[in-house]
Each structure stands twice: as C-alpha cells, then as structure tokens.
PDB file of C-alpha atoms in Angstrom:
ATOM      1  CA  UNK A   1       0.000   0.000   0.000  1.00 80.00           C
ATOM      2  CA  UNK A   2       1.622   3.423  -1.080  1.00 86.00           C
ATOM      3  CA  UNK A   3       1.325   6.105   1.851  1.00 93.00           C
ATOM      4  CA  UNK A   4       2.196   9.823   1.006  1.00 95.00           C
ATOM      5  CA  UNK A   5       2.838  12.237   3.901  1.00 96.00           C
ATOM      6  CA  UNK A   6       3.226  16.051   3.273  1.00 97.00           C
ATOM      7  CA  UNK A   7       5.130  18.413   5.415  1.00 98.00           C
ATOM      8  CA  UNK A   8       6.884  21.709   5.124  1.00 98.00           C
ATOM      9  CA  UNK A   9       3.581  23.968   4.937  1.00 98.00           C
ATOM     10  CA  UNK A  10       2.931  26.819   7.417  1.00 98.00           C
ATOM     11  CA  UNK A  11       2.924  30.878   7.183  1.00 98.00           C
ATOM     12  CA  UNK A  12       4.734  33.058   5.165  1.00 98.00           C
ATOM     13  CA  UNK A  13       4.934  37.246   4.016  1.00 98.00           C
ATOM     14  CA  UNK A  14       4.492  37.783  -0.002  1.00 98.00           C
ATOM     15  CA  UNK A  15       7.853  37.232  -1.236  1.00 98.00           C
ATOM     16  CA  UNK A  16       8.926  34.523   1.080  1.00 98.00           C
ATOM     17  CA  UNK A  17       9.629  30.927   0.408  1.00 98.00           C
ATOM     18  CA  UNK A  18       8.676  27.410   1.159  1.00 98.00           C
ATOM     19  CA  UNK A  19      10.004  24.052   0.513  1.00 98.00           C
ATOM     20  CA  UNK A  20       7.097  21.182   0.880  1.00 98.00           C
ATOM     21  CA  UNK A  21       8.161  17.344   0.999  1.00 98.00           C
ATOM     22  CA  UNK A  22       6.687  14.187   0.341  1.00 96.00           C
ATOM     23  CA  UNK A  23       7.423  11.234   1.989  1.00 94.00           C
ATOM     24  CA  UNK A  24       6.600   7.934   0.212  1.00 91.00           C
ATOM     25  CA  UNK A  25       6.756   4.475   1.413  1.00 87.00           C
ATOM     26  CA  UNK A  26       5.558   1.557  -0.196  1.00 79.00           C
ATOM     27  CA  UNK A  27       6.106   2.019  -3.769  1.00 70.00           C
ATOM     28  CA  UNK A  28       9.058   0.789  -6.464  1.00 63.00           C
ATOM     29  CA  UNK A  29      11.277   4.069  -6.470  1.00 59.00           C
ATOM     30  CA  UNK A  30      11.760   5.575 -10.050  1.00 73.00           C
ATOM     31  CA  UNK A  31       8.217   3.869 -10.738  1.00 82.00           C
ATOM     32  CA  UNK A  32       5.744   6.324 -10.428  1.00 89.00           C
ATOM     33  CA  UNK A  33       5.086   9.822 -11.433  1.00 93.00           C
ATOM     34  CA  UNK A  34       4.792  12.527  -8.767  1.00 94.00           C
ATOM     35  CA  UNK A  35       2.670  15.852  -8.873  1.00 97.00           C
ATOM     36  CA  UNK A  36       1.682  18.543  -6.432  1.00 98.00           C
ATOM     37  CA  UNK A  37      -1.697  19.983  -6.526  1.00 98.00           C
ATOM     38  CA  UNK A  38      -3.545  22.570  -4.452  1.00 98.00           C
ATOM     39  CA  UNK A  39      -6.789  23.499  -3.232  1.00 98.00           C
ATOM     40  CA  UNK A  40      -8.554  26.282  -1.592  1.00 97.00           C
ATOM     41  CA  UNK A  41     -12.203  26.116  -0.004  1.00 95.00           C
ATOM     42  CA  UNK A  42     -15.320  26.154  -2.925  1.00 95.00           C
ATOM     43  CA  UNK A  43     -12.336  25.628  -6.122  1.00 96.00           C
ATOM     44  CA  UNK A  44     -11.537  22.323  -8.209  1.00 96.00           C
ATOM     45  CA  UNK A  45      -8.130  20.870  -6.742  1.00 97.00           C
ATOM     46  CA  UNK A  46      -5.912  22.059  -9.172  1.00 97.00           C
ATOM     47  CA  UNK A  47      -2.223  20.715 -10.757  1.00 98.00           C
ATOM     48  CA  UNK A  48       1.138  22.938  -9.577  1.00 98.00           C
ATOM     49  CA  UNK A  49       3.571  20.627 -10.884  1.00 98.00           C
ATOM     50  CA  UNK A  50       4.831  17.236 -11.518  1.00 97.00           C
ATOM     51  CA  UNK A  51       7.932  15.268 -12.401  1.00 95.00           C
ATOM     52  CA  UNK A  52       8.186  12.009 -14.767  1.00 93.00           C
ATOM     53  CA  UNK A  53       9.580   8.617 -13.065  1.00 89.00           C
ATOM     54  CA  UNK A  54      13.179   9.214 -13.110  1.00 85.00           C
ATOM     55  CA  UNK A  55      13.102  13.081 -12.617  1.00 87.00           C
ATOM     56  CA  UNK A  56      14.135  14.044 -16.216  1.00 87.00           C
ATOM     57  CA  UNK A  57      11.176  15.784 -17.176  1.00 94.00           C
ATOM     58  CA  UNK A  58       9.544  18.240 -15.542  1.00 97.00           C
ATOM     59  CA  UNK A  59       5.905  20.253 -15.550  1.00 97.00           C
ATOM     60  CA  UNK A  60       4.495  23.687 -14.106  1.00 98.00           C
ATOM     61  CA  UNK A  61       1.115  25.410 -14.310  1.00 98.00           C
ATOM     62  CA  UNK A  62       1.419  29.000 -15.315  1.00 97.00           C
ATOM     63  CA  UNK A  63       0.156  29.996 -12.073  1.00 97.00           C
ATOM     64  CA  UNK A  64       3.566  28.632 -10.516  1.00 98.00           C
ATOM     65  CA  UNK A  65       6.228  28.635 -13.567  1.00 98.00           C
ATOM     66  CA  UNK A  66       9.764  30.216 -12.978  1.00 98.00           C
ATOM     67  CA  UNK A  67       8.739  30.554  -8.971  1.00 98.00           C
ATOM     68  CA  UNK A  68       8.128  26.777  -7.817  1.00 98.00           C
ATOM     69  CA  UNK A  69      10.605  24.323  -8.610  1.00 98.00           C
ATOM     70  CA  UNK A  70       9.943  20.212  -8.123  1.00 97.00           C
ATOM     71  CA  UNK A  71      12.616  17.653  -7.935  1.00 95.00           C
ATOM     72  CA  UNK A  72      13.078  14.359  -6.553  1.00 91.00           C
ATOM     73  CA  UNK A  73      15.440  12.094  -4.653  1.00 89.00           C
ATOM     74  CA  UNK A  74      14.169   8.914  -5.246  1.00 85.00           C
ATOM     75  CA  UNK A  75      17.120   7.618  -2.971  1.00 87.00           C
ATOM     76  CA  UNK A  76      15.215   8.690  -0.322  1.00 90.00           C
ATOM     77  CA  UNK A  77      11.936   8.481  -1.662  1.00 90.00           C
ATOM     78  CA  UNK A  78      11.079  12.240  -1.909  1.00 92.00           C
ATOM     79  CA  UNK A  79       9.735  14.561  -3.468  1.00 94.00           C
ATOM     80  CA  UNK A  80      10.409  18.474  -2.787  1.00 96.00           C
ATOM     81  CA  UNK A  81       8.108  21.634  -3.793  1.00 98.00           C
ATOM     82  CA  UNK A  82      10.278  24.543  -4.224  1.00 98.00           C
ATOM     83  CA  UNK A  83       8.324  27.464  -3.946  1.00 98.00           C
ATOM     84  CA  UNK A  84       9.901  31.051  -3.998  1.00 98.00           C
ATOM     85  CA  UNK A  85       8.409  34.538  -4.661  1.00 98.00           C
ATOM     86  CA  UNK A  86       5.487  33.336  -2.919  1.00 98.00           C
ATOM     87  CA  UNK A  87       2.356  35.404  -3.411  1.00 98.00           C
ATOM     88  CA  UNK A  88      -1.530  35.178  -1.545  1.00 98.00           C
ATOM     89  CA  UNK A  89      -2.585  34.087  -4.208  1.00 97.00           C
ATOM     90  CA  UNK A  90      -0.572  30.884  -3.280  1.00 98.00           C
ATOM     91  CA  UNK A  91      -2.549  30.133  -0.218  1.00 98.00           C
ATOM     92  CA  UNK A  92      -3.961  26.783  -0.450  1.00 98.00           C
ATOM     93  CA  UNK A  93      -3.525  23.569   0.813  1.00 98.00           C
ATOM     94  CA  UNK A  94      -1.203  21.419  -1.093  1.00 98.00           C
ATOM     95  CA  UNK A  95      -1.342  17.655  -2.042  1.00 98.00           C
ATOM     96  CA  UNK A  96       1.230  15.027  -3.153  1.00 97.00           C
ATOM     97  CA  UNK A  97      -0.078  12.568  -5.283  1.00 96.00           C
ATOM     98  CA  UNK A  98       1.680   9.895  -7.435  1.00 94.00           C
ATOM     99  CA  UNK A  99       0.847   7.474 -10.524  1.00 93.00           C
ATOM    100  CA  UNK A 100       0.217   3.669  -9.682  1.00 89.00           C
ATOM    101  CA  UNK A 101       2.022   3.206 -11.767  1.00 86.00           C
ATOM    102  CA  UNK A 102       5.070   3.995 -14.567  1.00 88.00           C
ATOM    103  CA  UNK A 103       3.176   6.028 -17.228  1.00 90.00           C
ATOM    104  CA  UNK A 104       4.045   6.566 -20.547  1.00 90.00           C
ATOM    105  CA  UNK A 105       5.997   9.734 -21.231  1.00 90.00           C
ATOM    106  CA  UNK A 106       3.631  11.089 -23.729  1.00 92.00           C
ATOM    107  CA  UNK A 107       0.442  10.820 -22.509  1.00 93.00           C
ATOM    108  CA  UNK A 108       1.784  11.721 -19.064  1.00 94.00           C
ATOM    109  CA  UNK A 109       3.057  14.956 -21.248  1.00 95.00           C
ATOM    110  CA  UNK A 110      -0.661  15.789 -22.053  1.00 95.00           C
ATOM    111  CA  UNK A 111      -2.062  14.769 -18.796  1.00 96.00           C
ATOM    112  CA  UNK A 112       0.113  15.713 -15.834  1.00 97.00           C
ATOM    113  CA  UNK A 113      -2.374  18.021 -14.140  1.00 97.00           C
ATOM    114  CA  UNK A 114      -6.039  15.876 -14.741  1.00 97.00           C
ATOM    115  CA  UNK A 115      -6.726  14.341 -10.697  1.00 97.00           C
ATOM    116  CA  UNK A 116      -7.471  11.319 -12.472  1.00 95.00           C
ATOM    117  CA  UNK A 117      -4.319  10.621 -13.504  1.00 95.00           C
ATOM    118  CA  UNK A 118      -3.110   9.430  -9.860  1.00 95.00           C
ATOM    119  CA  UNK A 119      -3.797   6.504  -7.580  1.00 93.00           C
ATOM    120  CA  UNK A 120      -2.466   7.933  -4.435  1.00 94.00           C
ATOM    121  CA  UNK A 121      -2.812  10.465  -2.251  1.00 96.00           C
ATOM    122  CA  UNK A 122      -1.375  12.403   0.682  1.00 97.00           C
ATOM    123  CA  UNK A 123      -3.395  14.411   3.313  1.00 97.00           C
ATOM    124  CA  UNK A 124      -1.976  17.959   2.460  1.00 98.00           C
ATOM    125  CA  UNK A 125      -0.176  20.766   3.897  1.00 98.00           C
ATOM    126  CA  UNK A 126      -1.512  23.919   4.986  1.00 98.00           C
ATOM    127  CA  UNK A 127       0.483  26.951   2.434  1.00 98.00           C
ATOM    128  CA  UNK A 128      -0.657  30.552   3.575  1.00 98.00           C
ATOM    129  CA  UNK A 129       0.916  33.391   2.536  1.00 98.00           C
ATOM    130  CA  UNK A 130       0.103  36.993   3.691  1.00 98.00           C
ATOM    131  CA  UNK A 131       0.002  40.266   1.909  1.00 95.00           C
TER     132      UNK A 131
END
C-alpha cells in the first residue's frame, strides 16, 4: 500500500519561500510519477507541478512557472516543492499525489495536471501566505 505524507507547509509574508516534501513508502522508487496539486475552499483541486519517473522531465502550471521548482530524490523516496516569490494568491492547501504506476511519457506529457491521472494520495499541507 503506497502512503504519502506532506510536510513543510505553514505561514509566510508575499515574497517569502517554502520548501514542501513528500514522503513515500511503499512504492518501487523511479516507478511512479509525482505531482503537487492545491486546493482552496469552494475551487476544483488544481495541478502545480509534476515530475516524470526518473526526474528528467519536468511540468508547471502557469500559475507557478519560474517561482516553484519540483525535484526528486528517489534515494530517499522524496519529493520536494520549491516554492519562492510566494504570493496570496498561493494560499492553499497542497497535495502530493503519485501514478500507480510507470506512465508513458507522452500521454503523461498531455495529462500531468487531470486528478485522475493518480492513484495515491497524501493528506496535504496547509500553504498561507500573507500580503
């Protein structure tokens, strides 16, 4: 059974930054596809980012692109959420999900940010950022 668990959230100024990890346990490393989503109260949980199976290719919203930076360490079965020039806007709490399994680079190209996409999911971290 894969388990996801989030940490690194909390309270931040406009401008600041934030670095969210997530833990993963139970899974083949370098097997499954890892994205970050967020959602705030009364919206559609939206994609952030996500990074292919062996951390070669990587995807952004618009929302987040040249702020936020994703990577993994699949060593240590993590995945980070760089997130810089944070703005209120970016308030929201944030999800780690991941693929059950390898997907095809393509389609996983096209598809990155659809919730459907992913078998697994974490419980979230609080993000707030203040103006």
């Amino acid at each position: 059974q894969v388990q996801l668990v989030e940490s690194g959230g909390g309270s931040v100024q406009a401008g600041g930054s934030l670095r969210l990890s997530c833990a993963a346990s139970g899974y083949i490393v370098g097997s499954n596809a890892v994205a970050w989503f967020r959602q705030t109260p009364g919206k559609e949980r939206e994609g952030v980012a996500a990074v292919y199976t062996d951390g070669s290719t990587t995807y952004y919203s618009d929302s987040v692109k040249g702020r936020f930076t994703i990577s993994r360490d699949n060593a240590k079965n993590t995945v980070y959420l760089q997130m810089n020039s944070l703005k209120p806007e970016d308030t929201a709490m944030y999800y780690c999900a991941c693929t059950a399994g390898p997907p095809g680079r393509r389609d996983y190209s096209s598809s990155w940010y659809k919730l459907a996409r992913y078998g697994y999911w974490g419980r979230g971290t609080q993000v707030t950022v203040s103006s």
